[in-house]
Coordinates of C-alpha atoms in Angstrom, one line a residue:
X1100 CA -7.0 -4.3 -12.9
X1101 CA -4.0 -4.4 -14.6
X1102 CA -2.6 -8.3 -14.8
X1103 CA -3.4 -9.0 -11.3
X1104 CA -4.4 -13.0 -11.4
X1105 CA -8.0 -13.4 -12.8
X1106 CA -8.8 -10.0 -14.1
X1107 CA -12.7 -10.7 -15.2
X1108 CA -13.3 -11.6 -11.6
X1109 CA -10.7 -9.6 -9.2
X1110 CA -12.9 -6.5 -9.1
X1111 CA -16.6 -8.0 -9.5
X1112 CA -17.0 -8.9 -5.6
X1113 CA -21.0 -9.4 -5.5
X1114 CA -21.2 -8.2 -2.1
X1115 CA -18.6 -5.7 -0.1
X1116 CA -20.7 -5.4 3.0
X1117 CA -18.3 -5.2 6.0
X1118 CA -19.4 -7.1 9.1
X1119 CA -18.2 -4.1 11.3
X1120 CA -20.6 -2.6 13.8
X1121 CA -21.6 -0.5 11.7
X1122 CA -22.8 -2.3 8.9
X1123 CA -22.2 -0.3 5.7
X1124 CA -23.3 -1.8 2.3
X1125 CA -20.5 -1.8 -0.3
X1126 CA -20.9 -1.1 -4.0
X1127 CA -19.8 -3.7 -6.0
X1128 CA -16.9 -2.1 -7.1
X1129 CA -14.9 -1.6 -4.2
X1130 CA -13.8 2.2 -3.2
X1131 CA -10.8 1.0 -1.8
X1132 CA -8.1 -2.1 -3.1
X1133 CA -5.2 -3.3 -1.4
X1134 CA -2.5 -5.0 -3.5
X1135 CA 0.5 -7.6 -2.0
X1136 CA 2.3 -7.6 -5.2
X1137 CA 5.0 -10.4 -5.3
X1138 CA 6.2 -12.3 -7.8
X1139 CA 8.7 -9.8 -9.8
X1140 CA 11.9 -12.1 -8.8
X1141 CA 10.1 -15.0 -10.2
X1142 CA 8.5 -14.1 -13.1
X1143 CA 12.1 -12.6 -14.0
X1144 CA 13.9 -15.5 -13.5
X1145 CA 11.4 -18.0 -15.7
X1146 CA 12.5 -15.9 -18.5
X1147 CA 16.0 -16.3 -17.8
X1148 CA 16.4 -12.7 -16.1
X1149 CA 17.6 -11.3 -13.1
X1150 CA 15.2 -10.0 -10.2
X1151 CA 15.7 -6.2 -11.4
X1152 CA 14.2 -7.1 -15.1
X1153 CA 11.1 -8.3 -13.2
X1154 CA 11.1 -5.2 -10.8
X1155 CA 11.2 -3.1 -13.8
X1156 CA 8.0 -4.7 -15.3
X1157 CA 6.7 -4.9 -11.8
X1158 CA 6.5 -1.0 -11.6
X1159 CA 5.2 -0.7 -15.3
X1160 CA 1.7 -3.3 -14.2
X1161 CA 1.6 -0.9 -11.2
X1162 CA 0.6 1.8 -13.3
X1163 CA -1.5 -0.2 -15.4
X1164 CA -3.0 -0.7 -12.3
X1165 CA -3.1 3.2 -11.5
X1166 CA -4.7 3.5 -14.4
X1167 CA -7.6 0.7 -14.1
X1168 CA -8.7 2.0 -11.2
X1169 CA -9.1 5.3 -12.0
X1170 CA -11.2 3.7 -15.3
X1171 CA -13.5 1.8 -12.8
X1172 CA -14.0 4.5 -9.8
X1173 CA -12.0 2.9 -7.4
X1174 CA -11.0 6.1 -4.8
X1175 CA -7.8 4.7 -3.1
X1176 CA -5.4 1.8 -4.2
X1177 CA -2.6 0.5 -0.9
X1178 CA 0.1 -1.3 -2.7
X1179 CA 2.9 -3.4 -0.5
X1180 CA 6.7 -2.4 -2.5
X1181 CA 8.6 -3.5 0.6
X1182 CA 8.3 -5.2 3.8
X1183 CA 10.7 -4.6 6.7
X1184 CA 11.5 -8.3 6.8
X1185 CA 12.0 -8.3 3.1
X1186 CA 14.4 -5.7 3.8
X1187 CA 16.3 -7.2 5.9
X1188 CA 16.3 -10.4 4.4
X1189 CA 16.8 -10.0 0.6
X1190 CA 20.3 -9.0 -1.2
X1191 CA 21.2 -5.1 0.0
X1192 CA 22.4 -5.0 -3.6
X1193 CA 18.4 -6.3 -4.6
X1194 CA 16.6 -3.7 -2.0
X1195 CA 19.1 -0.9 -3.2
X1196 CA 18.1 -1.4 -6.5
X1197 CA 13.9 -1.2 -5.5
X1198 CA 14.5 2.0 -3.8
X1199 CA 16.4 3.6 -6.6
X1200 CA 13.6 2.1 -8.9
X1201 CA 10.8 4.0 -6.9
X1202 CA 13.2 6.5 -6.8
X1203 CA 13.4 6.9 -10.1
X1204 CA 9.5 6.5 -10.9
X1205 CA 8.6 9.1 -8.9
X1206 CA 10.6 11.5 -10.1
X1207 CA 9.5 10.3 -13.8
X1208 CA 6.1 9.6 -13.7
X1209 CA 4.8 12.0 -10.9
X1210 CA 3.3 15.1 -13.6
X1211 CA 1.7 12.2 -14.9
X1212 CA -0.1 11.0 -11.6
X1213 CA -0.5 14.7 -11.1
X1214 CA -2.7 15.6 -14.2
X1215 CA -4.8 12.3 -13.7
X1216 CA -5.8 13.4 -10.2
X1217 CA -3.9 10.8 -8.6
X1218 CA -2.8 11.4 -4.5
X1219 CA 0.6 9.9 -3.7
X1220 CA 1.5 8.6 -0.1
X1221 CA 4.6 6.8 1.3
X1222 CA 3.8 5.0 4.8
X1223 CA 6.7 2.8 5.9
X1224 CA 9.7 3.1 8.0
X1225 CA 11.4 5.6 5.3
X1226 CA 14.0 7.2 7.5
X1227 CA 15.6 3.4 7.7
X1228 CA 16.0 3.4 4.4
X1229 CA 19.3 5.4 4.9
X1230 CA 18.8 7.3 1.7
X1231 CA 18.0 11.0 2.3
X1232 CA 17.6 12.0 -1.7
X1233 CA 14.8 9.5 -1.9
X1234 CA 12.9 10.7 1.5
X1235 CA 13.1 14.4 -0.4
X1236 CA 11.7 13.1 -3.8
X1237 CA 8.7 11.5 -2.1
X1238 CA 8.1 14.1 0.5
X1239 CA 8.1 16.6 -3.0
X1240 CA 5.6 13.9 -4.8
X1241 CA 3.6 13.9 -1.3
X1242 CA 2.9 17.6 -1.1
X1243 CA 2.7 18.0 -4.9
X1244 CA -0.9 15.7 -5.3
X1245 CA -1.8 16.3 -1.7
X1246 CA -5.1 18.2 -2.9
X1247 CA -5.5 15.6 -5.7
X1248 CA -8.9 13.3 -5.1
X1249 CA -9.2 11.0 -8.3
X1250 CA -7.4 8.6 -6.8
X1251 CA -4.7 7.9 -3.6
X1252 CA -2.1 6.0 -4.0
X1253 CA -0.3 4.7 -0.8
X1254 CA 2.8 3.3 -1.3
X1255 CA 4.1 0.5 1.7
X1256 CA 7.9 0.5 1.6
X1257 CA 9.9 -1.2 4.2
X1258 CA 6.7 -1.5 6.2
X1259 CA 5.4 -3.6 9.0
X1260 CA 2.1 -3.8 10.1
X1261 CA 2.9 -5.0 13.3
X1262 CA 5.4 -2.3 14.2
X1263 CA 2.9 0.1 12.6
X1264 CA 0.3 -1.2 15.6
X1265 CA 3.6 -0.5 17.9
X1266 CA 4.0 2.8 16.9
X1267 CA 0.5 3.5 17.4
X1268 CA 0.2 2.4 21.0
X1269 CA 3.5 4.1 21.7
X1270 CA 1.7 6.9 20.6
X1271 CA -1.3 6.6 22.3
X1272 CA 0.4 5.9 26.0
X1273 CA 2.4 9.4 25.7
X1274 CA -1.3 10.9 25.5
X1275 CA -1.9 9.0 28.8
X1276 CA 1.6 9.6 30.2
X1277 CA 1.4 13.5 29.2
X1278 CA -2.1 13.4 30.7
X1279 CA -4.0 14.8 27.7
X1280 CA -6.4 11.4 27.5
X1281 CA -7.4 9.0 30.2
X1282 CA -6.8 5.0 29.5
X1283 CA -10.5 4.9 29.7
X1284 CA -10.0 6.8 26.7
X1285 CA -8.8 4.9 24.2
X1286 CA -10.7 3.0 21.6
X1287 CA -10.0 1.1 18.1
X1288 CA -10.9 4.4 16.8
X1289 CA -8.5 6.3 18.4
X1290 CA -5.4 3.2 17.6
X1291 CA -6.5 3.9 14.0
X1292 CA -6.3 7.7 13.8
X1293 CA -2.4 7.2 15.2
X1294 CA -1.7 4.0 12.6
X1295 CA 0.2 4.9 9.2
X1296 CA -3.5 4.7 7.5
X1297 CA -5.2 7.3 9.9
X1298 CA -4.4 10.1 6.7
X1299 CA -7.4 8.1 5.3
X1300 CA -10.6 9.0 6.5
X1301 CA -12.2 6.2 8.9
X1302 CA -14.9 5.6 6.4
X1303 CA -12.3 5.0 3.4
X1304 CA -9.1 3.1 5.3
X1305 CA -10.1 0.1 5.7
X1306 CA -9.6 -1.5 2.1
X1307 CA -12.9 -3.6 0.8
X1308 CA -10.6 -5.8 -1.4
X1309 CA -7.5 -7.3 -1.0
X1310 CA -5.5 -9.0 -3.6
X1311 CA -2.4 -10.8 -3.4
X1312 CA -0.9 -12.5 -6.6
X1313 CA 2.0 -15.1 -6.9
X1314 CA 0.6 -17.8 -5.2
X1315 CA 1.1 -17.3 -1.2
X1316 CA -2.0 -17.4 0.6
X1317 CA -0.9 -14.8 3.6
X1318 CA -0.9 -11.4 4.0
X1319 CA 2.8 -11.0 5.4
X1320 CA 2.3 -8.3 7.7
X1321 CA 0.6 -5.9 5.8
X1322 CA -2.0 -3.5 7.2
X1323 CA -2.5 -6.2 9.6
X1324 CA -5.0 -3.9 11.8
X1325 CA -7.1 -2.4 8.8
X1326 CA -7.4 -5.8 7.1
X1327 CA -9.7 -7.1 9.7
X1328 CA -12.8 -7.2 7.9
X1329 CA -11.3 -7.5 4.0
X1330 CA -12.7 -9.7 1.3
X1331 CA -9.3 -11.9 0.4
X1332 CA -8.6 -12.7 -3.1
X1333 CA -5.7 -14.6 -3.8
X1334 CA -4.2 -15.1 -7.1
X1335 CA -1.4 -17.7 -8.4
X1336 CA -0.1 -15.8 -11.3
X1337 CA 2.9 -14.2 -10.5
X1338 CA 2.9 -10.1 -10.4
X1339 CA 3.6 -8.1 -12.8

């Protein structure tokens, strides 16, 4: 799976059963990976570089990445680009870069993605951004590989997974307040459907695996709600 930490044992999980109600037995390649990848800054500035150089190489083991899962079967791959905190709290010069980066990729490497079958998916607050060219690139790329099934790709960027759970119950309460659903109503279920993941069908958006490389053992707000039941594997090596 592309360099992510120790690649002979990242993907061989012996067991993926969920301990949700309902049981299911995983294969032992999991249908669905989540990915925290951090480390770019890092690794860029052990070799002297600035945080960009490693962004750069970050984006090229991403599609290494892409590419090993569609190898192995795995259906749907949730990679974390960008937290809201991160946003906030990084160099605007460093964050404005990252956009422009994804920017950039999209726009170069989406007939790519396209002929290998691949579905791409922004979730994130992408209005905050504040960049309206970008928001049209990945609205193109969205609609472009909607009917593609090889493999989704769902891109976090400047993403929180507690506002996501926010959002949601926001959501939900205007059902009540509108009158179209009682209280007695609601259900994780329906908190799901109304979360950034509910695109994903129930059975496929809770990710089997995740994996977080450079060393933290946390998983900083990301799909907080969906990664309830989620084999952890943390890796030290710094992504990309």
């Amino acid at each position: 799976l592309g360099n992510v930490g120790d690649r002979g044992n990242a993907l061989s999980v012996s067991s993926m059963t969920s301990t949700t109600s309902s049981k299911p037995t995983r294969p032992a390649t999991p249908e669905h990976v989540a990915i925290i990848m951090d480390g770019n800054g890092r690794w860029a500035g052990k070799r002297g570089a600035i945080a960009s150089v490693g962004h750069k190489a970050g984006i090229d083991a991403l599609q290494r990445t892409v590419e090993g899962c569609v190898e192995l079967g795995v259906r749907f791959l949730s990679v974390f680009a960008l937290s809201t905190e991160n946003s906030i709290n990084r160099a605007a010069e460093e964050v404005t870069f990252l956009v422009q980066l994804v920017r950039s990729v999209v726009s170069d490497r989406l007939d790519k993605l396209h002929k290998e079958g691949v579905r791409l998916r922004f979730v994130g607050n992408l209005e905050g951004i504040g960049d309206p060219h970008f928001m049209k690139i990945v609205r193109e790329a969205e609609i472009l590989t909607a009917a593609n099934d090889t493999l989704t790709l769902t891109v976090a960027l400047n993403f929180s997974g507690t506002d996501d759970i926010v959002r949601s119950t926001r959501a939900v309460a205007q059902r009540v307040r509108d009158g179209s659903i009682d209280v007695a109503d609601i259900d994780a279920a329906m908190i799901s459907d109304s979360l950034s993941m509910g695109y994903i069908a129930p059975e496929n958006r809770e990710p089997d695996l995740l994996i977080r490389t450079g060393g933290e053992r946390r998983v900083s707000n990301f799909l907080l709600f969906e990664l309830a039941y989620t084999e952890l594997y943390f890796s030290d090596v710094l992504w990309p």
